[in-house]
Short mmCIF file of C-alpha atoms in Angstrom, two decimals:
data_model
loop_
_atom_site.label_atom_id
_atom_site.label_comp_id
_atom_site.label_asym_id
_atom_site.label_seq_id
_atom_site.Cartn_x
_atom_site.Cartn_y
_atom_site.Cartn_z
CA UNK W 1 1.80 -17.80 -8.01
CA UNK W 2 3.27 -15.22 -9.90
CA UNK W 3 3.69 -16.06 -13.91
CA UNK W 4 0.99 -19.13 -13.36
CA UNK W 5 -2.68 -19.62 -15.34
CA UNK W 6 -5.09 -18.27 -13.01
CA UNK W 7 -7.63 -20.59 -14.48
CA UNK W 8 -10.49 -18.92 -13.23
CA UNK W 9 -13.95 -21.02 -13.52
CA UNK W 10 -16.70 -19.25 -15.71
CA UNK W 11 -19.06 -19.58 -13.00
CA UNK W 12 -17.11 -16.95 -11.01
CA UNK W 13 -16.50 -13.45 -12.22
CA UNK W 14 -12.75 -12.36 -11.34
CA UNK W 15 -12.78 -8.97 -11.16
CA UNK W 16 -9.87 -7.33 -9.65
CA UNK W 17 -6.71 -7.51 -7.87
CA UNK W 18 -6.89 -6.15 -4.06
CA UNK W 19 -3.23 -6.56 -3.28
CA UNK W 20 -1.87 -3.94 -5.28
CA UNK W 21 -0.09 -6.61 -7.55
CA UNK W 22 -0.38 -6.46 -11.67
CA UNK W 23 -2.43 -8.81 -13.84
CA UNK W 24 -1.76 -9.40 -17.12
CA UNK W 25 -4.78 -10.56 -19.17
CA UNK W 26 -4.07 -12.16 -22.56
CA UNK W 27 -5.00 -14.86 -24.83
CA UNK W 28 -2.68 -18.14 -25.23
CA UNK W 29 -1.25 -19.32 -28.14
CA UNK W 30 0.31 -22.01 -29.93
CA UNK W 31 3.75 -22.97 -28.03
CA UNK W 32 2.99 -21.56 -24.69
CA UNK W 33 2.77 -17.92 -26.26
CA UNK W 34 0.65 -15.23 -24.69
CA UNK W 35 -1.14 -12.29 -26.54
CA UNK W 36 -0.83 -9.75 -23.81
CA UNK W 37 -4.96 -7.99 -24.54
CA UNK W 38 -4.83 -5.50 -20.93
CA UNK W 39 -2.80 -4.94 -17.99
CA UNK W 40 -4.74 -4.60 -14.63
CA UNK W 41 -3.17 -3.15 -11.53
CA UNK W 42 -4.61 -2.56 -8.26
CA UNK W 43 -8.35 -2.07 -7.73
CA UNK W 44 -8.58 -2.43 -11.85
CA UNK W 45 -11.20 -4.66 -13.12
CA UNK W 46 -10.84 -7.19 -15.79
CA UNK W 47 -12.48 -10.32 -16.80
CA UNK W 48 -15.65 -8.41 -18.10
CA UNK W 49 -16.29 -10.45 -20.83
CA UNK W 50 -16.50 -13.66 -18.63
CA UNK W 51 -19.95 -12.33 -17.48
CA UNK W 52 -21.60 -13.58 -20.25
CA UNK W 53 -19.43 -16.01 -21.80
CA UNK W 54 -20.26 -19.79 -20.81
CA UNK W 55 -16.26 -19.69 -21.30
CA UNK W 56 -13.65 -17.87 -20.93
CA UNK W 57 -10.89 -17.29 -23.75
CA UNK W 58 -8.64 -15.34 -21.76
CA UNK W 59 -5.74 -16.25 -18.77
CA UNK W 60 -4.29 -13.88 -15.78
CA UNK W 61 -1.16 -13.84 -15.47
CA UNK W 62 0.85 -12.64 -12.04
CA UNK W 63 3.17 -10.26 -12.71
CA UNK W 64 3.86 -9.78 -9.23
CA UNK W 65 1.70 -11.04 -6.32
CA UNK W 66 -1.62 -9.78 -6.09
CA UNK W 67 -4.78 -11.43 -4.43
CA UNK W 68 -7.98 -11.38 -6.59
CA UNK W 69 -11.31 -11.13 -5.60
CA UNK W 70 -13.71 -12.96 -7.76
CA UNK W 71 -17.59 -13.46 -7.18
CA UNK W 72 -20.67 -15.62 -8.82
CA UNK W 73 -21.73 -14.86 -11.30
CA UNK W 74 -25.60 -15.10 -11.41
CA UNK W 75 -24.65 -12.35 -8.32
CA UNK W 76 -23.33 -9.93 -10.37
CA UNK W 77 -25.69 -10.13 -12.95
CA UNK W 78 -28.90 -10.01 -10.89
CA UNK W 79 -26.83 -6.79 -9.02
CA UNK W 80 -26.00 -5.30 -12.51
CA UNK W 81 -29.61 -5.71 -13.64
CA UNK W 82 -30.95 -4.63 -10.06
CA UNK W 83 -28.43 -1.30 -9.27
CA UNK W 84 -28.47 1.46 -11.90
CA UNK W 85 -24.53 3.06 -10.44
CA UNK W 86 -23.37 -0.58 -10.93
CA UNK W 87 -24.07 -0.79 -14.67
CA UNK W 88 -22.98 2.78 -14.58
CA UNK W 89 -19.59 2.51 -13.37
CA UNK W 90 -19.15 -1.14 -14.67
CA UNK W 91 -20.30 0.86 -18.70
CA UNK W 92 -17.42 3.29 -17.68
CA UNK W 93 -14.96 0.98 -17.19
CA UNK W 94 -15.37 -0.75 -19.97
CA UNK W 95 -15.29 2.26 -22.35
CA UNK W 96 -12.03 3.43 -20.86
CA UNK W 97 -10.53 0.33 -22.12
CA UNK W 98 -11.99 0.51 -25.92
CA UNK W 99 -10.25 3.72 -26.19
CA UNK W 100 -6.99 2.26 -24.68
CA UNK W 101 -7.36 -1.45 -26.56
CA UNK W 102 -8.31 1.08 -29.74
CA UNK W 103 -4.67 3.14 -29.33
CA UNK W 104 -3.03 -0.13 -28.59
CA UNK W 105 -4.37 -1.59 -32.47
CA UNK W 106 -3.59 1.41 -33.77
CA UNK W 107 0.16 1.38 -32.63
CA UNK W 108 0.41 -1.92 -34.19
CA UNK W 109 -0.41 -0.82 -37.55
CA UNK W 110 2.35 1.46 -37.00
CA UNK W 111 5.11 -0.91 -38.87
CA UNK W 112 8.58 1.39 -37.78
CA UNK W 113 9.31 0.43 -34.62
CA UNK W 114 10.68 3.87 -33.98
CA UNK W 115 7.63 5.34 -34.88
CA UNK W 116 5.90 3.13 -33.34
CA UNK W 117 7.52 3.64 -30.11
CA UNK W 118 7.52 7.98 -30.46
CA UNK W 119 3.10 7.07 -31.44
CA UNK W 120 2.99 5.37 -27.93
CA UNK W 121 4.84 7.68 -25.60
CA UNK W 122 2.95 11.07 -27.18
CA UNK W 123 -0.81 8.85 -26.41
CA UNK W 124 0.08 7.81 -23.14
CA UNK W 125 1.95 11.20 -21.97
CA UNK W 126 0.31 12.77 -19.02
CA UNK W 127 -0.82 16.68 -17.69
CA UNK W 128 3.40 17.96 -18.82
CA UNK W 129 2.99 16.81 -22.84
CA UNK W 130 5.87 14.36 -22.66
CA UNK W 131 5.99 12.18 -20.13
CA UNK W 132 5.26 8.89 -19.27
CA UNK W 133 5.29 7.43 -15.66
CA UNK W 134 4.57 3.55 -15.54
CA UNK W 135 4.24 1.03 -12.80
CA UNK W 136 5.32 -2.43 -14.33
CA UNK W 137 7.94 -2.96 -16.62
CA UNK W 138 9.24 -2.15 -19.57
CA UNK W 139 8.01 -5.86 -21.20
CA UNK W 140 5.15 -5.01 -20.60
CA UNK W 141 4.88 -1.87 -22.32
CA UNK W 142 6.67 -4.12 -25.44
CA UNK W 143 3.58 -6.57 -25.27
CA UNK W 144 1.15 -3.87 -25.34
CA UNK W 145 2.30 -1.90 -28.17
CA UNK W 146 3.50 -4.89 -29.69
CA UNK W 147 7.55 -5.00 -29.86
CA UNK W 148 9.85 -8.03 -28.40
CA UNK W 149 11.24 -6.73 -25.42
CA UNK W 150 14.26 -6.51 -27.13
CA UNK W 151 13.56 -4.35 -30.00
CA UNK W 152 11.85 -2.06 -27.56
CA UNK W 153 14.90 -2.10 -25.23
CA UNK W 154 16.99 -1.23 -28.69
CA UNK W 155 14.48 1.90 -29.72
CA UNK W 156 14.30 3.36 -26.17
CA UNK W 157 18.61 2.77 -26.58
CA UNK W 158 18.84 4.45 -29.87
CA UNK W 159 15.67 7.42 -29.33
CA UNK W 160 17.70 8.36 -25.81
CA UNK W 161 21.17 8.15 -27.87
CA UNK W 162 19.60 10.37 -30.48
CA UNK W 163 18.60 12.72 -27.67
CA UNK W 164 14.61 11.87 -27.96
CA UNK W 165 13.55 10.75 -24.93
CA UNK W 166 15.25 11.04 -21.41
CA UNK W 167 14.93 8.10 -19.14
CA UNK W 168 14.84 7.88 -15.39
CA UNK W 169 13.46 4.95 -13.24
CA UNK W 170 9.51 4.33 -13.61
CA UNK W 171 8.88 7.12 -16.41
CA UNK W 172 9.87 8.34 -20.00
CA UNK W 173 10.50 11.88 -20.74
CA UNK W 174 9.95 13.06 -24.38
CA UNK W 175 12.50 15.97 -25.40
#
């Protein structure tokens, strides 16, 4: 169900969405707030830390219809022990996630919403060096960079009125 924490069991490893959906991985906070750590898209692995934890500390919340593949933790660990290419693939995924999380943490240290949004756009720009395409919502981006949706929307509107960015459906371009 969209918007409901998944409640995975520690003996199973939820690996990836198989339905083209999006899952937000986060740490539950007080007052039903959530600190978003990662948004998994179609086919992306998530919850890797649950392989080595007696109790997983994060929730996965479906942002759209999603079907999650779950495998017995013991079988996954045995496969990683026996299968070098599987270890390599997992390690490469983890390295990409670490780089992304470091980038996001760096962004959160920027106090000015305007400068934080501009730094995000520069860091996430595609091959042309100026366009950020996104499959999720602006709310997801706001959460990922540590801004409230309202502050993010106001900042985007201000940047657009200044001519610093151009917004179209599913993308933002630096001008």
